[in-house]
Amino acid sequence: MTLNTKRVVVYAEALWDHVTMDDQELGFKAGDVIEVMDATNKEWWWGRILDSEGWFPASFVRLRVNQDEPMDDYPMKAEDGKEEDASTAARRYGVGQTSKDQMRTNVINEIISTERDYIKHLKDICEGYIKQCRKRADMFTEEQLKTIFGNIEDIYKCQKKFVKALEKKFNKDHPHLSEIGSCFLEYQTEFQIYSEYCNNHPNACMELSQLTKVNKYVYFFEACRLLQKMIDISLDGFLLTPVQKICKYPLQLAELLKYTNPQHRDFKDVEAALNAMKNVARLINERKRRLENIDKIAQWQSSIEDWEGEDVLVRSSELIYSGELTKISQPQAKTQQRMFFLFDHQLVCCKKDLLRRDILYYKSRINMDDMEIVDMDDGKDKDFNISVKNAFKLLCRDPEEVHLFCAKKPEQKQRWLKAFENERKQVQLDQETGFSITEVQKKQAMLNANKQHHTGKPKGECGPFFFS
C-alpha cells in the first residue's frame, strides 16, 4: 500500500527529535511537519520535509489533526494499538471534512488523546526511571535525582488531575459541544510549576551528560527503558517533553478557538484560556531570562572594587535601570557625581575611577523597600536649603533619612521616576507569582563570576548595565 497512489497528502507532526543513522533516513526536530508518502511498513514510514526524503520511525510522529484531503486507505492505530480501517479512522478523526463542528471534534480529540499519551509518558519516567534510581543509592544521591528529574513528579500529579478534568468535560455523544476551556482556566496557576522544571532542565542535561560518560550509567538507563517498554530514545529526550508540552498548549488552544463558533458556550472560556496559557508560557520564559540574568549581575558585582556587605543576589535578581546622578548629602549640601544601579529591592551607589572611567568603586546602597519617591519642582529646597533642578527625593519611613538627587536633563529625571515605579511593580509581581532564586543558584552564579574574574577578565566590563 502506497500513500501517494492518488496523490493524497497526509501530514504528521514529529513528537521527538530523530537523528539520522544513515543516508536513507529522514532527520527532523520535534514539532517539524512531515509529508508521509508511504506507510507500507508498520515500524518505518517514508516521508519528506522540503527537499529531503527518507525513512523514519512511525512511533516518533503523530498524524496531524485536520488533514487537507481524505485519507483513503491510510491505516491508523487505535488506542489499543490495533490498526483501524480507513472508514473507521476517517469517522474518528473526521479527516477531509470541512464542517466546523467536525474540525472542532478533531481538535478536542487531539487535545485529550495527547494528554493521555503525556500522562503515560510521565508515568513511565516516574516509575521506569526515578523509582529504579532510588533503589540504587550506591549510584545516585537524592540531590542528583533532584537535578536530573527536577519536579517532574509534581508535574505528573498535576497532569493526572488535569486530564480527569478534561475527560469530565468531554461530551462523548457530541464531542464538538464539549466545554473544555474552563479546565485550562482552572489549572493555569498550577501550570506555573513548569517554570521550575524548565529552569532546571539545562542542569539536568549537564548532569546526565557527565553520568553517561560512565558505562554503568549508560547500561542502567537503558535497562530502565527496556523494563518499562519505552520507545528507543535516550533519557534526555524523554525529559525534554514537559518543556515542549507547556509551549504547545497555546498552539492547541489557538487551533480550538479557530473552530469554535462565537455563539458556542465554550467560546469565551477558550478565548480566555488561550490568553491564560500564553501568559503562563510568557511567565516561564521571563523566569528563564531572570535566571540567566543573575550570572550577569554576579559578573557585574565581581567587577566592582571595594565591595562591602552582602552580595546583590541575596536580595535582588533584576537590574531595573542605571545611570549617572548628582547626589546631594546633608549636612553641608555636599554634591557628588555617582553611578547608580537600581535593582529590585535596592539602589547601589558607585564612584567612577578618576583616570580609568570604566572602573567603579562601591560606595553605598539604599533599601528600596523602605523608601518613598517624591518628585521635586525646580527651585529652592527647604530641607537642604539649596536651589535644585530636575530633582527628586527618596524619603525613608524613618524621617531622618532623606536622599536628594538631581538629573542633568528633565527626560533623564522622568526615566528615573518611571524606573522606581517599575521596581515596585517588579517586587509586587515576584511576590504574587512566588518567584525566587535558590541559594544554590545564587552561590553558583557568584562562583562562576569569581572564576571569570580571576582568569583575567577585563575590569569594569559591564556594558549591558549602562543605559544612555
Coordinates of C-alpha atoms in Angstrom, one line a residue:
M1 CA 0.0 0.0 0.0
T2 CA 1.5 3.3 -1.0
L3 CA 0.0 6.6 0.2
N4 CA 0.6 8.7 -2.9
T5 CA -1.2 6.5 -5.5
K6 CA -3.9 9.2 -5.7
R7 CA -1.6 12.0 -4.6
V8 CA -3.3 12.0 -1.2
V9 CA -1.3 14.4 1.1
V10 CA -1.0 13.1 4.6
Y11 CA 0.9 15.1 7.2
A12 CA 2.4 14.0 10.5
E13 CA 3.9 16.1 13.3
A14 CA 7.2 15.0 14.9
L15 CA 6.9 14.2 18.6
W16 CA 10.6 13.6 19.1
D17 CA 13.9 14.6 17.5
H18 CA 15.1 12.0 15.1
V19 CA 18.8 11.9 14.5
T20 CA 19.6 10.0 11.3
M21 CA 21.7 6.9 11.4
D22 CA 22.3 6.6 7.6
D23 CA 21.7 8.3 4.3
Q24 CA 18.3 6.6 3.8
E25 CA 16.8 8.1 7.0
L26 CA 14.9 11.4 7.4
G27 CA 16.1 13.6 10.2
F28 CA 13.8 16.0 11.9
K29 CA 13.2 18.0 15.1
A30 CA 10.2 17.7 17.5
G31 CA 7.4 19.9 16.0
D32 CA 8.5 19.5 12.4
V33 CA 5.7 18.7 9.9
I34 CA 6.4 15.7 7.7
E35 CA 4.6 14.7 4.5
V36 CA 4.0 11.0 4.9
M37 CA 4.4 9.3 1.5
D38 CA 4.5 5.5 2.3
A39 CA 3.3 3.6 5.3
T40 CA 3.7 0.0 4.0
N41 CA 5.9 -0.9 6.9
K42 CA 4.3 -0.5 10.3
E43 CA 7.5 0.4 12.1
W44 CA 9.2 2.7 9.5
W45 CA 7.5 5.2 7.2
W46 CA 8.8 7.0 4.2
G47 CA 8.4 10.8 4.3
R48 CA 9.5 14.2 3.0
I49 CA 10.4 17.5 4.6
L50 CA 11.1 20.2 2.0
D51 CA 13.6 18.6 -0.4
S52 CA 14.7 15.8 1.8
E53 CA 13.1 12.3 1.8
G54 CA 13.8 9.2 3.8
W55 CA 12.7 6.6 6.3
F56 CA 11.7 7.5 9.9
P57 CA 10.3 5.6 12.9
A58 CA 6.4 5.7 12.9
S59 CA 6.4 5.9 16.7
F60 CA 8.2 9.2 16.6
V61 CA 5.3 11.1 14.9
R62 CA 1.6 11.8 15.3
L63 CA -0.8 12.4 12.4
R64 CA -1.9 16.0 12.2
V65 CA -5.5 16.6 13.4
N66 CA -7.1 18.2 10.4
Q67 CA -5.7 16.9 7.1
D68 CA -6.2 18.8 3.9
E69 CA -7.6 15.8 1.9
P70 CA -9.3 12.4 2.6
M71 CA -7.1 9.7 4.0
D72 CA -8.5 6.9 1.7
D73 CA -6.8 3.6 2.7
Y74 CA -4.3 5.1 5.2
P75 CA -4.0 2.8 8.2
M76 CA -4.1 4.3 11.7
K77 CA -3.5 2.8 15.1
A78 CA -6.4 3.0 17.7
E79 CA -5.7 3.5 21.4
D80 CA -5.4 -0.3 21.9
G81 CA -2.6 -0.4 19.3
K82 CA -4.6 -2.3 16.7
E83 CA -5.0 -0.9 13.2
E84 CA -8.2 0.7 12.1
D85 CA -9.6 0.5 8.7
A86 CA -9.8 3.7 6.6
S87 CA -13.5 4.4 7.1
T88 CA -13.3 4.0 10.9
A89 CA -10.2 6.3 11.0
A90 CA -12.0 8.8 8.9
R91 CA -15.0 8.8 11.2
R92 CA -12.9 9.1 14.4
Y93 CA -10.7 11.8 13.1
G94 CA -13.0 13.4 10.6
V95 CA -10.2 13.9 8.1
G96 CA -11.2 15.7 5.0
Q97 CA -14.5 17.0 6.3
T98 CA -14.9 20.8 6.1
S99 CA -17.7 21.1 8.8
K100 CA -16.5 23.4 11.5
D101 CA -18.1 21.2 14.1
Q102 CA -16.2 18.2 12.8
M103 CA -13.0 20.2 12.8
R104 CA -13.7 21.2 16.4
T105 CA -14.2 17.5 17.3
N106 CA -10.9 16.7 15.7
V107 CA -9.0 19.3 17.8
I108 CA -10.7 18.2 21.1
N109 CA -10.0 14.5 20.3
E110 CA -6.4 15.5 19.7
I111 CA -6.1 17.5 22.9
I112 CA -7.4 14.7 25.1
S113 CA -5.5 12.0 23.2
T114 CA -2.2 13.8 23.5
E115 CA -2.9 14.4 27.2
R116 CA -3.4 10.7 27.8
D117 CA -0.2 9.9 25.9
Y118 CA 1.6 12.6 28.0
I119 CA 0.3 11.1 31.3
K120 CA 1.7 7.7 30.2
H121 CA 4.9 9.3 29.3
L122 CA 5.2 11.0 32.8
K123 CA 4.3 7.7 34.5
D124 CA 7.0 5.9 32.5
I125 CA 9.6 8.4 33.7
C126 CA 8.5 8.4 37.3
E127 CA 8.1 4.6 37.6
G128 CA 10.6 3.4 35.0
Y129 CA 13.4 5.7 35.9
I130 CA 13.0 7.6 39.2
K131 CA 11.7 4.6 41.1
Q132 CA 14.6 2.4 39.9
C133 CA 17.2 5.1 40.5
R134 CA 16.1 5.5 44.1
K135 CA 16.8 1.8 44.7
R136 CA 20.4 2.4 43.7
A137 CA 21.7 4.7 46.5
D138 CA 25.2 3.5 45.5
M139 CA 24.8 5.2 42.1
F140 CA 22.6 8.2 42.8
T141 CA 22.3 10.8 45.6
E142 CA 18.9 12.4 46.3
E143 CA 20.5 15.7 45.2
Q144 CA 21.5 14.2 41.8
L145 CA 18.0 12.8 41.3
K146 CA 16.6 16.3 42.0
T147 CA 18.9 17.8 39.5
I148 CA 18.1 15.2 36.8
F149 CA 14.4 14.9 37.2
G150 CA 13.5 18.3 38.7
N151 CA 9.9 18.5 39.9
I152 CA 8.6 16.1 37.3
E153 CA 6.7 14.0 39.9
D154 CA 4.8 17.2 40.9
I155 CA 4.0 17.8 37.2
Y156 CA 2.8 14.1 36.9
K157 CA 0.4 14.7 39.9
C158 CA -0.9 17.9 38.4
Q159 CA -1.4 16.5 34.9
K160 CA -3.3 13.5 36.3
K161 CA -5.9 15.8 37.8
F162 CA -6.0 18.0 34.7
V163 CA -6.7 15.1 32.3
K164 CA -9.5 13.9 34.7
A165 CA -11.0 17.4 34.5
L166 CA -10.8 17.3 30.7
E167 CA -12.4 13.9 30.5
K168 CA -15.2 15.1 32.8
K169 CA -16.0 17.9 30.4
F170 CA -15.8 15.7 27.3
N171 CA -19.2 15.2 25.6
K172 CA -19.0 11.6 24.2
D173 CA -22.2 11.8 22.1
H174 CA -21.4 15.3 20.6
P175 CA -17.7 16.0 21.1
H176 CA -17.9 19.3 19.3
L177 CA -20.2 20.5 22.2
S178 CA -17.6 19.8 24.8
E179 CA -16.7 22.8 27.0
I180 CA -13.0 22.3 28.0
G181 CA -11.9 25.9 28.1
S182 CA -12.7 26.2 31.8
C183 CA -10.3 23.3 32.6
F184 CA -7.3 25.4 31.3
L185 CA -8.5 28.4 33.3
E186 CA -8.9 26.3 36.5
Y187 CA -5.3 24.9 36.2
Q188 CA -3.5 28.0 34.9
T189 CA -1.9 28.7 38.3
E190 CA -0.8 25.1 38.8
F191 CA 0.8 25.0 35.4
Q192 CA 3.3 27.6 36.7
I193 CA 5.2 24.6 38.3
Y194 CA 6.6 24.0 34.8
S195 CA 8.7 27.1 35.4
E196 CA 10.9 25.3 37.9
Y197 CA 11.2 22.3 35.6
C198 CA 12.1 24.4 32.6
N199 CA 14.7 26.4 34.5
N200 CA 16.3 23.3 35.9
H201 CA 16.3 21.5 32.5
P202 CA 19.8 22.7 31.4
N203 CA 21.2 21.5 34.7
A204 CA 19.6 18.1 34.1
C205 CA 21.2 17.8 30.7
M206 CA 24.6 18.7 32.2
E207 CA 24.3 16.1 35.0
L208 CA 23.2 13.4 32.5
S209 CA 26.0 14.3 30.2
Q210 CA 28.5 13.7 33.0
L211 CA 26.9 10.4 34.2
T212 CA 26.6 8.9 30.7
K213 CA 30.4 9.2 30.2
V214 CA 30.5 6.2 32.6
N215 CA 29.3 2.9 31.0
K216 CA 27.5 1.6 34.1
Y217 CA 25.1 4.6 33.9
V218 CA 24.5 4.1 30.2
Y219 CA 23.6 0.4 30.8
F220 CA 21.5 1.3 33.8
F221 CA 19.4 3.9 32.0
E222 CA 19.0 1.5 29.0
A223 CA 17.8 -1.3 31.3
C224 CA 15.2 1.1 32.9
R225 CA 13.9 2.0 29.4
L226 CA 13.6 -1.7 28.3
L227 CA 12.0 -2.7 31.6
Q228 CA 9.3 0.0 31.2
K229 CA 8.9 -0.9 27.4
M230 CA 9.5 2.7 26.4
I231 CA 10.4 3.7 22.8
D232 CA 14.1 3.8 21.8
I233 CA 15.3 7.3 22.7
S234 CA 17.6 8.5 25.4
L235 CA 16.6 9.7 28.8
D236 CA 17.4 13.3 28.0
G237 CA 15.0 13.1 25.1
F238 CA 12.2 11.9 27.4
L239 CA 13.0 14.7 29.9
L240 CA 12.6 17.4 27.1
T241 CA 8.9 16.5 26.7
P242 CA 7.5 18.7 29.6
V243 CA 9.3 21.7 28.2
Q244 CA 7.7 21.1 24.8
K245 CA 4.3 20.3 26.3
I246 CA 3.8 23.6 28.2
C247 CA 4.8 25.5 25.0
K248 CA 2.2 23.5 22.9
Y249 CA -0.9 24.4 24.9
P250 CA -1.3 27.9 23.4
L251 CA -1.0 26.3 19.9
Q252 CA -3.7 23.7 20.6
L253 CA -6.0 26.4 22.1
A254 CA -5.5 28.7 19.2
E255 CA -6.5 25.8 16.9
L256 CA -9.5 25.1 19.1
L257 CA -10.6 28.7 19.1
K258 CA -10.4 28.8 15.3
Y259 CA -13.0 26.1 15.0
T260 CA -15.2 27.4 17.9
N261 CA -18.2 29.4 16.8
P262 CA -18.5 32.7 18.7
Q263 CA -22.0 31.6 19.8
H264 CA -20.7 28.3 21.2
R265 CA -21.0 28.1 25.1
D266 CA -17.2 27.4 25.3
F267 CA -16.1 30.3 23.1
K268 CA -15.4 32.8 25.9
D269 CA -13.6 30.3 28.1
V270 CA -11.4 29.0 25.2
E271 CA -10.6 32.6 24.3
A272 CA -9.7 33.3 28.0
A273 CA -7.8 30.0 28.2
L274 CA -5.7 30.9 25.2
N275 CA -4.6 34.2 26.8
A276 CA -4.1 32.5 30.1
M277 CA -1.8 29.8 28.7
K278 CA 0.1 32.4 26.6
N279 CA 0.7 34.2 29.9
V280 CA 1.9 31.0 31.6
A281 CA 4.4 30.5 28.7
R282 CA 5.4 34.1 28.9
L283 CA 5.9 33.8 32.7
I284 CA 8.1 30.7 32.2
N285 CA 10.2 32.5 29.6
E286 CA 10.5 35.5 31.8
R287 CA 11.7 33.4 34.7
K288 CA 14.2 31.7 32.5
R289 CA 15.5 35.1 31.4
R290 CA 15.7 36.2 35.0
L291 CA 17.7 33.2 36.0
E292 CA 20.1 33.7 33.1
N293 CA 20.4 37.3 34.2
I294 CA 21.7 36.5 37.6
D295 CA 25.0 35.4 36.1
K296 CA 25.4 38.9 34.5
I297 CA 24.6 40.5 37.8
A298 CA 27.2 38.4 39.6
Q299 CA 29.8 39.3 36.9
W300 CA 28.9 42.9 37.4
Q301 CA 29.4 42.8 41.1
S302 CA 32.8 40.9 40.7
S303 CA 34.0 43.9 38.6
I304 CA 33.2 46.5 41.3
E305 CA 36.2 47.5 43.5
D306 CA 35.9 47.7 47.4
W307 CA 32.6 45.8 47.5
E308 CA 31.2 45.7 51.0
G309 CA 28.3 43.9 52.7
E310 CA 26.1 41.1 51.2
D311 CA 26.0 40.1 47.6
V312 CA 23.5 41.9 45.4
L313 CA 21.9 38.4 44.7
V314 CA 21.0 38.0 48.3
R315 CA 18.0 40.3 47.8
S316 CA 17.9 41.1 44.0
S317 CA 17.6 39.3 40.7
E318 CA 16.9 42.1 38.2
L319 CA 18.6 45.3 37.2
I320 CA 15.8 47.8 36.5
Y321 CA 17.8 50.8 35.5
S322 CA 21.2 52.5 35.8
G323 CA 22.8 55.9 35.1
E324 CA 24.6 58.9 36.5
L325 CA 23.1 61.3 39.0
T326 CA 24.2 64.1 41.3
K327 CA 23.7 63.1 44.9
I328 CA 23.3 65.9 47.5
S329 CA 24.1 65.0 51.1
Q330 CA 23.4 66.6 54.4
P331 CA 24.5 68.5 56.4
Q332 CA 26.6 70.8 54.2
A333 CA 24.6 70.0 51.0
K334 CA 27.7 68.4 49.5
T335 CA 27.3 67.3 45.9
Q336 CA 28.8 64.2 44.4
Q337 CA 28.6 62.7 40.9
R338 CA 27.8 59.0 41.2
M339 CA 26.7 56.0 39.2
F340 CA 23.5 54.4 40.4
F341 CA 22.2 50.9 39.8
L342 CA 18.6 50.3 40.6
F343 CA 17.9 46.6 41.3
D344 CA 14.7 45.1 42.7
H345 CA 14.8 45.9 46.4
Q346 CA 17.9 48.1 46.4
L347 CA 19.7 51.0 44.8
V348 CA 23.5 50.6 44.6
C349 CA 25.8 53.7 44.5
C350 CA 29.3 53.6 42.9
K351 CA 32.0 56.1 42.2
K352 CA 34.0 56.2 38.9
D353 CA 37.8 56.0 38.9
L354 CA 39.3 59.4 38.2
L355 CA 41.6 58.0 35.5
R356 CA 40.0 54.8 34.3
R357 CA 36.4 55.7 33.9
D358 CA 35.4 52.0 33.3
I359 CA 36.4 51.1 36.9
L360 CA 33.8 51.5 39.6
Y361 CA 34.2 51.6 43.4
Y362 CA 31.4 50.6 45.7
K363 CA 30.1 53.4 48.0
S364 CA 26.8 52.6 49.5
R365 CA 23.3 51.2 48.9
I366 CA 19.7 52.1 49.7
N367 CA 17.0 49.7 50.7
M368 CA 14.1 50.5 48.3
D369 CA 11.5 48.6 50.4
D370 CA 11.7 51.4 53.0
M371 CA 11.6 54.3 50.5
E372 CA 9.0 56.7 49.1
I373 CA 9.8 58.6 45.9
V374 CA 9.0 62.3 45.8
D375 CA 9.0 64.3 42.6
M376 CA 10.5 67.8 43.2
D377 CA 9.7 71.1 41.5
D378 CA 12.6 73.2 40.2
G379 CA 13.6 75.8 42.7
K380 CA 14.7 76.1 46.3
D381 CA 14.5 73.0 48.5
K382 CA 13.7 73.9 52.1
D383 CA 15.3 70.7 53.6
F384 CA 18.7 71.2 52.0
N385 CA 18.4 75.0 51.6
I386 CA 19.7 75.0 48.0
S387 CA 18.2 75.5 44.6
V388 CA 17.6 72.3 42.6
K389 CA 16.7 71.4 39.0
N390 CA 15.5 68.0 37.7
A391 CA 15.4 66.7 41.2
F392 CA 13.7 64.0 43.2
K393 CA 13.9 62.7 46.7
L394 CA 13.9 59.3 48.4
L395 CA 12.2 59.5 51.7
C396 CA 12.7 56.8 54.3
R397 CA 10.0 55.8 56.6
D398 CA 12.5 56.8 59.2
P399 CA 12.1 60.6 58.8
E400 CA 15.8 61.3 59.4
E401 CA 16.9 59.6 56.3
V402 CA 16.4 61.8 53.2
H403 CA 18.2 61.4 49.8
L404 CA 18.2 64.2 47.2
F405 CA 19.2 63.5 43.6
C406 CA 19.5 65.7 40.5
A407 CA 19.5 64.5 36.9
K408 CA 21.2 66.5 34.1
K409 CA 18.1 66.7 31.9
P410 CA 14.3 66.6 32.6
E411 CA 13.9 63.5 30.4
Q412 CA 16.5 61.7 32.5
K413 CA 14.7 62.5 35.6
Q414 CA 11.4 61.1 34.1
R415 CA 13.2 57.9 33.2
W416 CA 14.4 57.5 36.8
L417 CA 10.9 58.2 38.2
K418 CA 9.5 55.5 35.8
A419 CA 12.3 53.1 36.8
F420 CA 11.4 53.5 40.5
E421 CA 7.7 52.8 39.6
N422 CA 8.8 49.7 37.6
E423 CA 10.9 48.5 40.6
R424 CA 7.9 48.4 42.9
K425 CA 5.8 46.6 40.2
Q426 CA 8.5 44.0 39.8
V427 CA 8.7 43.4 43.5
Q428 CA 4.9 43.0 43.7
L429 CA 4.8 40.7 40.7
D430 CA 7.5 38.5 42.2
Q431 CA 5.5 38.2 45.4
E432 CA 2.3 37.4 43.6
T433 CA 3.9 34.7 41.3
G434 CA 6.2 33.3 44.0
F435 CA 9.4 34.0 42.0
S436 CA 12.6 33.4 43.9
I437 CA 16.2 32.2 43.4
T438 CA 17.5 29.3 45.3
E439 CA 20.6 29.6 47.5
V440 CA 22.4 27.1 45.3
Q441 CA 21.7 29.2 42.1
K442 CA 23.0 32.3 43.9
K443 CA 26.2 30.7 45.1
Q444 CA 26.8 29.1 41.7
A445 CA 26.4 32.4 39.9
M446 CA 28.9 34.1 42.2
L447 CA 31.3 31.2 41.9
N448 CA 31.2 31.4 38.1
A449 CA 31.7 35.2 38.2
N450 CA 34.7 34.9 40.6
K451 CA 36.3 32.3 38.3
Q452 CA 35.9 34.5 35.3
H453 CA 37.2 37.5 37.3
H454 CA 40.4 35.6 38.3
T455 CA 41.1 34.4 34.8
G456 CA 41.9 37.9 33.6
K457 CA 38.5 39.2 32.6
P458 CA 38.9 43.0 31.8
K459 CA 37.9 45.2 34.7
G460 CA 34.6 47.1 34.5
E461 CA 33.3 45.1 31.6
C462 CA 29.7 45.8 32.3
G463 CA 28.5 47.5 29.1
P464 CA 25.0 46.0 29.2
F465 CA 24.3 47.6 32.5
F466 CA 24.9 51.2 31.4
F467 CA 21.9 52.9 29.8
S468 CA 22.2 56.1 27.9

